[in-house]
Amino acid sequence: YLGLGEILMQEFDYAEAEVAFLRAHTILSNLFAYSLLGVLARKYRKDLALSKTIHEEIQRAYPNKFVSNTISLAIVYLYESKNKEAENILEGVKGKGEHALELAAFYSIARDTQRAYHYLQRCLTAYRAYPAKRRQILEYVQRDEDFTNLRGYLLFQKLVKQK
């Protein structure tokens, strides 16, 4: 269910992704699925309060140990105009490359397009040997609402034309 939910999110089928993550969380007590339900609460349901509640619950239980959730909570803080809190929560996360795409989303929402582009490039570099995956990431970034600000960045536009 977790893998299915991730695929459905990439396809922007948020309603079905929510069902898959709910099943993964309910049946398997999967923490990542619960965190992704928080992401869907923000993106699909537009329920910032529910998203914040889910991410804060996980953050309290696993402080700074679940990086994806930490970044998601920071994004919620951005939407609440709590930029200082958002930056503070990411203090221990900034150097971690395996979450580059999530950090690119964070900085795009924060309107720091230079850093958003930097993290996107870092993500794409990790998939240098996999051109199809790189194209998939670029297509996702062109459609996902979290990257709206990045799409207006000139270097990003050039990158898309090169793909």
Coordinates of C-alpha atoms in Angstrom, one line a residue:
Y1 CA 0.0 0.0 0.0
L2 CA 2.8 2.4 0.8
G3 CA 4.4 2.0 -2.7
L4 CA 1.1 2.2 -4.4
G5 CA 0.3 5.4 -2.5
E6 CA 3.6 6.9 -3.5
I7 CA 3.0 6.1 -7.2
L8 CA -0.5 7.6 -6.9
M9 CA 0.9 10.8 -5.4
Q10 CA 3.3 11.1 -8.3
E11 CA 0.4 10.8 -10.6
F12 CA -1.5 13.4 -8.6
D13 CA -4.3 11.0 -7.7
Y14 CA -4.5 12.3 -4.2
A15 CA -7.8 10.7 -3.3
E16 CA -6.6 7.2 -4.1
A17 CA -3.1 7.9 -2.6
E18 CA -4.9 8.8 0.7
V19 CA -6.7 5.5 0.7
A20 CA -3.5 3.6 0.1
F21 CA -1.6 5.5 2.9
L22 CA -4.5 5.1 5.3
R23 CA -4.4 1.3 4.7
A24 CA -0.6 1.2 5.1
H25 CA -0.9 3.1 8.4
T26 CA -3.8 1.2 9.7
I27 CA -2.7 -2.3 8.8
L28 CA 1.0 -1.9 9.2
S29 CA 1.3 1.0 11.6
N30 CA 3.6 2.5 9.0
L31 CA 4.9 5.8 10.2
F32 CA 6.0 7.0 6.8
A33 CA 2.4 6.4 5.5
Y34 CA 1.1 8.5 8.4
S35 CA 3.5 11.3 7.5
L36 CA 2.4 11.2 3.9
L37 CA -1.2 11.4 5.1
G38 CA -0.2 14.7 6.7
V39 CA 1.2 15.8 3.3
L40 CA -2.0 14.9 1.6
A41 CA -4.0 16.8 4.3
R42 CA -2.1 19.9 3.2
K43 CA -2.0 19.3 -0.5
Y44 CA -5.3 17.5 -1.2
R45 CA -7.6 18.4 1.6
K46 CA -6.2 21.9 2.1
D47 CA -6.4 21.2 5.8
L48 CA -3.4 22.8 7.3
A49 CA -4.4 22.2 10.9
L50 CA -4.7 18.4 10.3
S51 CA -1.4 18.4 8.5
K52 CA 0.3 20.2 11.3
T53 CA -1.2 17.9 13.9
I54 CA 0.0 14.8 12.1
H55 CA 3.5 16.1 11.5
E56 CA 3.8 17.5 15.1
E57 CA 2.7 14.1 16.6
I58 CA 5.5 12.3 14.6
Q59 CA 8.0 15.0 15.5
R60 CA 7.3 14.7 19.2
A61 CA 7.6 10.9 19.1
Y62 CA 10.7 11.0 16.9
P63 CA 12.4 14.4 17.3
N64 CA 14.7 15.0 14.3
K65 CA 14.9 11.3 13.5
F66 CA 12.4 11.2 10.7
V67 CA 13.8 13.8 8.2
S68 CA 10.9 13.6 5.7
N69 CA 8.4 14.5 8.4
T70 CA 10.7 17.2 9.7
I71 CA 10.7 18.9 6.3
S72 CA 7.0 18.4 5.9
L73 CA 6.4 20.1 9.3
A74 CA 8.7 23.0 8.2
I75 CA 6.6 23.4 5.1
V76 CA 3.5 23.7 7.2
Y77 CA 5.2 26.4 9.3
L78 CA 5.9 28.3 6.0
Y79 CA 2.2 28.2 5.1
E80 CA 1.5 29.5 8.6
S81 CA 4.0 32.3 8.0
K82 CA 6.2 31.0 10.7
N83 CA 9.4 31.3 8.6
K84 CA 11.8 31.4 11.6
E85 CA 10.3 28.2 13.1
A86 CA 10.5 26.6 9.7
E87 CA 14.2 27.4 9.3
N88 CA 15.0 26.4 12.9
I89 CA 13.5 23.0 12.5
L90 CA 15.6 22.3 9.5
E91 CA 18.9 23.2 11.2
G92 CA 20.0 19.6 11.5
V93 CA 18.7 18.6 8.1
K94 CA 20.4 21.0 5.6
G95 CA 23.3 18.8 4.8
K96 CA 21.4 15.6 4.1
G97 CA 21.4 14.9 0.3
E98 CA 18.9 12.0 0.3
H99 CA 16.1 14.5 0.9
A100 CA 17.1 16.9 -1.8
L101 CA 13.8 16.9 -3.6
E102 CA 11.9 17.6 -0.4
L103 CA 14.3 20.4 0.5
A104 CA 13.9 21.8 -3.0
A105 CA 10.1 21.9 -2.4
F106 CA 10.7 23.7 1.0
Y107 CA 12.9 26.4 -0.5
S108 CA 10.5 26.9 -3.5
I109 CA 7.6 27.5 -1.1
A110 CA 9.9 29.8 0.9
R111 CA 10.6 31.7 -2.3
D112 CA 14.3 31.0 -2.1
T113 CA 14.5 29.8 -5.7
Q114 CA 18.3 29.7 -5.8
R115 CA 18.5 27.2 -2.9
A116 CA 15.5 25.3 -4.4
Y117 CA 17.3 25.0 -7.7
H118 CA 20.5 23.9 -5.8
Y119 CA 18.6 21.0 -4.1
L120 CA 16.8 20.0 -7.3
Q121 CA 20.2 19.8 -9.0
R122 CA 21.5 17.7 -6.2
C123 CA 18.6 15.4 -6.6
L124 CA 19.0 15.1 -10.3
T125 CA 22.8 14.5 -9.9
A126 CA 22.0 11.5 -7.8
Y127 CA 20.1 10.0 -10.7
R128 CA 22.6 10.9 -13.4
A129 CA 22.8 7.3 -14.5
Y130 CA 19.0 7.0 -14.8
P131 CA 17.8 9.5 -17.4
A132 CA 14.2 8.2 -17.2
K133 CA 14.1 8.9 -13.5
R134 CA 15.5 12.3 -14.1
R135 CA 12.8 13.1 -16.6
Q136 CA 10.2 11.8 -14.2
I137 CA 11.4 14.1 -11.5
L138 CA 11.5 17.1 -13.8
E139 CA 7.9 16.3 -15.0
Y140 CA 6.8 16.0 -11.4
V141 CA 8.4 19.4 -10.4
Q142 CA 6.6 21.0 -13.4
R143 CA 3.3 19.9 -12.1
D144 CA 3.5 19.8 -8.3
E145 CA 2.1 22.9 -6.5
D146 CA 5.1 23.0 -4.1
F147 CA 7.4 24.0 -6.9
T148 CA 5.3 26.9 -8.3
N149 CA 7.9 29.4 -7.4
L150 CA 10.8 27.4 -8.8
R151 CA 9.2 27.1 -12.2
G152 CA 9.6 30.8 -12.7
Y153 CA 13.3 30.6 -12.1
L154 CA 15.3 31.1 -15.3
L155 CA 17.9 28.3 -14.6
F156 CA 15.0 25.9 -14.0
Q157 CA 13.4 26.8 -17.3
K158 CA 16.7 26.2 -19.1
L159 CA 17.1 22.9 -17.3
V160 CA 13.6 21.8 -18.5
K161 CA 14.4 22.7 -22.1
Q162 CA 17.6 20.5 -21.9
K163 CA 15.9 17.4 -20.5

